[in-house]
């Protein structure tokens, strides 16, 4: 055998053992329903490589990544062009994760991947909330006639967990009807205390990276000006430390649209920090 | 009213009148089943803009583009994420074109768009051939379990027109099984005379731009080394001048993958020259 | 005729009828005098395409774009290399717009296009002010001996409307002499109330996109560190809602310099929001 | 003083002394009249830097660059936006070069810079020919009403040296009228012997880099498929070794359009080899 | 001789005379030990060119660059692949600068170049401090077994000047051990007054450009989310105006990683402003 | 456990078992001595990912990749900045490979990695030849005083195997002295039969990807115009099928310099075909 040493090719500081891990990082390279620019299928692998450009230690959480007991299980392989079969595949794998008493950390792919995650989790939790970071409301009923669209994902999730269990942060784009939905159900949050009402419940955290400003996240399918800084997002994560996070995902990085690699580096740090919060 | 003058925003030298046109240029921004990199949905519009960087005159054909009586009808709007509904939409519009005695010139989008075009045309022609320029055989039965895939398009077409009516040029990649299919049905052509056997039939010409070498066409979903030069492709078009071309398409430009714009410029000239051949 | 449906190729939510429109959006792809990097000639068309990546509804203004009655008239076609003839062409078309009782919304192109707009408008208004968002003072008398330069445009405008009618926001670069001009005429504004003195007058709003920080607007000819965030610019637009805006333009996007497309997306949202303010 | 050693910042292997040099390399960063994409103003400086990535020895000519006695005089500074004043500045400097018994080697910038070079040289030579490498005929009388356009440069030159003294190589794009001009005056050359008729005359060699194929030269303003390989161009240069070359230029590199830097590297080698031929 | 005028190719507004200059700008294109992405070797020359896109006047300092008496001496030429010989070369040249009573302004290259600068300066100053702007602590003892690494540079410097003479600003990434070092020696600064304790000493200012946020500085080797804005950095420079700055450097721009050129433009302005502070 | 299915992350069609494999693919992400642009350290991993965009079947060899019994062992982790220690690490691992009766297939990284490979192999073979595909001679004794340089690698190798055992293909750049070395030792080959003299010996094949033309391989450190097409290189590989290849490497892809990904796709196919030839 060769002595090497060899570069590690999995996510930095992961637990190489699935069985003993607490959190399962699951790559979801699906981008079949996006309304504008695709390419998020390449995100999970590029993020994995970029993780080695970060440190294991987070000064914000004063913790090392190895303290989070997560296993990088790799990326699902989808039947390209078949939206429903792809969503089924996600749902089945996520169900298995919860059957084994673990939690999922999904790496998109596009935002529609959140729906089968929530469907799977809803079999294990009766009353849980979703904290949704995004630029877009994602509250449409359908897009160009299609119900299964990344711009409808939170609307569909709201039917599972109840609209009152949706809390949205960073939203700055949507149709007038969607905005009225947000008002009616009081989903839009501006300050930390706006999410205190769900603090007693289990929460799933879904981060569409376009919640960040286009300046820091140009490599995404639908860039939308006027977003959060990384520090602001990180402050939210710090606040979430005291919540009961039962699962999470980070979606919509389209790495090829930012040839500088900075978007991928930012996405990777978002994931490290959210892992810390769990 | 304003005097302008204003820039023309349609394809250079088109006939602005649909009714009096002979050829209908139809934008098909669909890229839902690609196996590697998507983005061909942005091709028809960027090609349209790039057409103004070319001249109307072709020295190869000693003809002006205005002599080809074509109308640029714009781009279809697809229900994103729904492969079957998108294909139906193409088939219905192409059928209408032939009902009115015109011919289609499709601008992809991915290669799967050719299937509904052929389905539509097969209602109007009994015995016709397909001349297929490509790097890949596209002769799979399915891809990862999905029948509707851009890598299966010619196999599906062969079931409509008959495998003996398929002539393939530029192919340099495929599975062993596909290569055996090519041998069995003698579809692979190397020199001009290899296509003479279908000269008496109506022919549909489908050009996957990755038939060109990666050097000249980096902006495509699945770049494959070892391809044709532009001049070689143009020589084939010149030879096709004497064929009875009843329809054509040019597919698989992914403009965002070539930030130099050269791939788009090349694709646009491919279209101009193929229009000349018709 | 074909059923389609077809993609709309004009600006999202425009009034397709020039006659009944109130605001005329006029593409001005001129970049002949820039001192550093050109390419803003490609901005109007790329912005038009990008408009379909936005929503019609603005949460900041709680209004839909269709409520702004604007018509997208297309892009002027300039005699390339002839600065004076190009400026004449702009002036004549803008004059016609005001003759018909409408207002112009120019899409540059470089900043020099503002001069003929102001010349045309000055035939219809005696006393009006210019609100100028920019990184650069643009107050030179000439550049390398040339009077007609994008870096002299506001100086020339000040001779038409009077230096006291110039209000400048976001400025962070200029020669010492220009800075003294700003001080002498008190043109530089830092807070909302600094522009209240012209609230009673008609105002023309000109936005050089490099007023935004280079982080959010790398795709411009002369990037200058230390600029505004999109939110800050949007707050100004919100404040302008109560002003009498008689015309506007948004200039200096050079889309090819930002291959991520984010600069174009930001520019497009700037335009949507400024339209809302009118 | 510092010992260094320091990097040389001029063209590799130049003669640092203007007075003793035979050939004067003159940077001409002018791109004011281009019909499509500009940016060739950045070419001379980027080429200068890239020259250090080449070797001084040419195996094709079996000669070292130091054997060509050339001086890199730097780049002219133009009054931006003023076409006529810029052309005057070129003409005056080139005249001075010939007054001192030297030859010019111009580095564009756009192709219009060739006109004032030819005007200057015509004061020193009565009967000389132009060998023109290009994708485009450049034989228009005007472009959009403007006489001074890069697409009219060879037509204007032909009025100075006579159409029979124009020899064109690599041309593959033009209007029908231009093609007829070429036929009438027999300017288009395909094989080496086609230029033998001017072998007895002094010749000026002008190389528009888009004569090369778009695959090898994507970084140019108007990429045109179907061009020469570098080797083919180099064979022409080798054939020109026995001609009496009284001046030359290499134009139309737009370095920012090829972020790989390959176009700049190719342009630099074109210049090295053409210097060898002189 | 030619009249020109010619473009100046040195840093804008430099003193062309080394002897009479006070500050020596020294290009240090060394990037041999970087842990992630290299390319900072190309920074000094691209920054020099970009300096002409700025103005000479700084509104923040109300001063012109010509008032800073600096000479641009060019870039050292390093023996590629030999880390120790390269560092020696820097040390020797910087020593000479201080022997002549001048101050150095280094332009990296990677951050390791700071070590030989500090070694050289330490021969002339007994007790001086280092103000260190960076995203990373750079306090490792070694990296993968190598002592000479850009991620260890400040640790090595601390052994020369004493850990208490290190003041760090903008740090947001490091190993747990490094963080503890910072706490122990109280090196991390958050507000202006945190550096007042070294105000009485001579200070060297070293700026790793990744202290800036990735949004504004994507073109760097190790982008790290959550950094400073340009304005915040500039405020620090303004505060440093009253310090006794005996030398400075600006390092880690990797220009090829930001094809928009914005990172280079920002780096250039950072340098102009820091020169003003000296 | 999860059912997946999961994407395979190793090289397509590799033998997952090191022990039973015949060829060991070894990633060598070292780029410490390059004379121009670095970045080849990222090549092995990006090539691995890109392998999934190819087919397993090669029509040129009429063979499937699975028929080549190779194992992808991963990438060595080097002490960055330490050239000698890095080369030692390569030598030791390659020695082990040959101790176990296997052959190496190195994936660079820069060309200097070939030297320790040859050093290791020379312990197992007395008389073997090197077939060297490259644009550059790589026959310098040193570069800027450094013996260990990628531009000296073949010179150093020639001292191990003897200059007469060096056969060079595709060379088009070097110093006059290097060219004389090639002539003296008759190393430069133009046609297949030029390498027949070493057919009886074991051969090591080293492919610097810049042997290919810059059009097809812009993503490399030192692009050099006038190179081979992919087809030409593939023909050489086909000819090598009957040689006794005892090891090979493919080096100098710098993936970040070609944002289209085409260079990486080409490099990957070069590797597949060369594996077939072994």
Short mmCIF file of N, CA, C and O in Angstrom, two decimals, chain C residues 14 39 43 69 79 90 104 137 142 147 175 187 195-196 211 223 245-247 252 275:
data_model
loop_
_atom_site.label_atom_id
_atom_site.label_comp_id
_atom_site.label_asym_id
_atom_site.label_seq_id
_atom_site.Cartn_x
_atom_site.Cartn_y
_atom_site.Cartn_z
N UNK C 14 -44.52 46.28 -19.68
CA UNK C 14 -44.64 47.55 -20.39
C UNK C 14 -46.03 47.67 -21.03
O UNK C 14 -46.73 46.68 -21.23
N UNK C 39 -18.31 49.18 -23.42
CA UNK C 39 -19.16 48.00 -23.40
C UNK C 39 -20.58 48.29 -22.93
O UNK C 39 -21.43 47.41 -22.93
N UNK C 43 -25.82 47.20 -22.83
CA UNK C 43 -26.66 47.21 -21.64
C UNK C 43 -28.17 47.18 -21.92
O UNK C 43 -28.89 46.36 -21.33
N UNK C 69 -47.21 53.50 -16.28
CA UNK C 69 -47.62 53.38 -17.68
C UNK C 69 -46.45 53.71 -18.59
O UNK C 69 -46.33 54.84 -19.08
N UNK C 79 -24.63 56.18 -35.43
CA UNK C 79 -23.52 56.14 -36.38
C UNK C 79 -22.22 55.99 -35.59
O UNK C 79 -21.70 56.97 -35.04
N UNK C 90 -30.05 61.56 -30.21
CA UNK C 90 -30.73 61.44 -28.91
C UNK C 90 -31.58 62.69 -28.66
O UNK C 90 -32.76 62.59 -28.30
N UNK C 104 -39.24 60.88 -20.64
CA UNK C 104 -38.26 59.90 -21.10
C UNK C 104 -37.70 59.11 -19.92
O UNK C 104 -37.57 59.63 -18.81
N UNK C 137 -17.63 62.84 -10.00
CA UNK C 137 -18.26 64.16 -10.09
C UNK C 137 -18.77 64.47 -11.49
O UNK C 137 -19.76 65.17 -11.64
N UNK C 142 -13.24 69.27 -19.65
CA UNK C 142 -12.91 68.43 -20.80
C UNK C 142 -12.04 67.29 -20.31
O UNK C 142 -11.57 67.30 -19.18
N UNK C 147 -14.12 68.13 -25.14
CA UNK C 147 -15.22 68.68 -24.37
C UNK C 147 -16.33 67.63 -24.19
O UNK C 147 -16.92 67.52 -23.13
N UNK C 175 -11.40 65.25 -9.43
CA UNK C 175 -10.20 66.06 -9.25
C UNK C 175 -10.46 67.09 -8.16
O UNK C 175 -11.59 67.42 -7.84
N UNK C 187 -23.31 71.27 -4.14
CA UNK C 187 -24.06 70.27 -4.90
C UNK C 187 -24.08 68.90 -4.20
O UNK C 187 -24.97 68.10 -4.47
N UNK C 195 -31.79 67.50 -0.29
CA UNK C 195 -32.39 67.79 -1.61
C UNK C 195 -33.76 68.45 -1.49
O UNK C 195 -34.44 68.70 -2.49
N UNK C 196 -34.15 68.76 -0.27
CA UNK C 196 -35.47 69.36 -0.10
C UNK C 196 -35.60 70.73 -0.77
O UNK C 196 -36.69 71.12 -1.21
N UNK C 211 -22.43 54.54 -8.90
CA UNK C 211 -22.70 55.06 -7.56
C UNK C 211 -22.79 53.90 -6.56
O UNK C 211 -22.43 54.04 -5.40
N UNK C 223 -15.03 51.04 -12.22
CA UNK C 223 -15.43 50.67 -10.87
C UNK C 223 -14.66 51.47 -9.82
O UNK C 223 -13.46 51.68 -9.95
N UNK C 245 -40.86 64.14 -10.81
CA UNK C 245 -39.81 63.63 -11.71
C UNK C 245 -40.27 63.73 -13.16
O UNK C 245 -41.23 63.10 -13.56
N UNK C 246 -39.55 64.54 -13.94
CA UNK C 246 -39.97 64.78 -15.32
C UNK C 246 -39.17 63.96 -16.33
O UNK C 246 -39.38 64.07 -17.54
N UNK C 247 -38.27 63.16 -15.83
CA UNK C 247 -37.46 62.32 -16.73
C UNK C 247 -36.38 61.65 -15.91
O UNK C 247 -36.13 62.04 -14.76
N UNK C 252 -24.33 53.36 -17.73
CA UNK C 252 -22.97 52.85 -17.45
C UNK C 252 -22.91 51.39 -16.98
O UNK C 252 -21.89 50.97 -16.44
N UNK C 275 -38.60 53.48 -11.85
CA UNK C 275 -39.88 53.63 -12.55
C UNK C 275 -41.02 53.76 -11.53
O UNK C 275 -41.95 54.56 -11.71
#
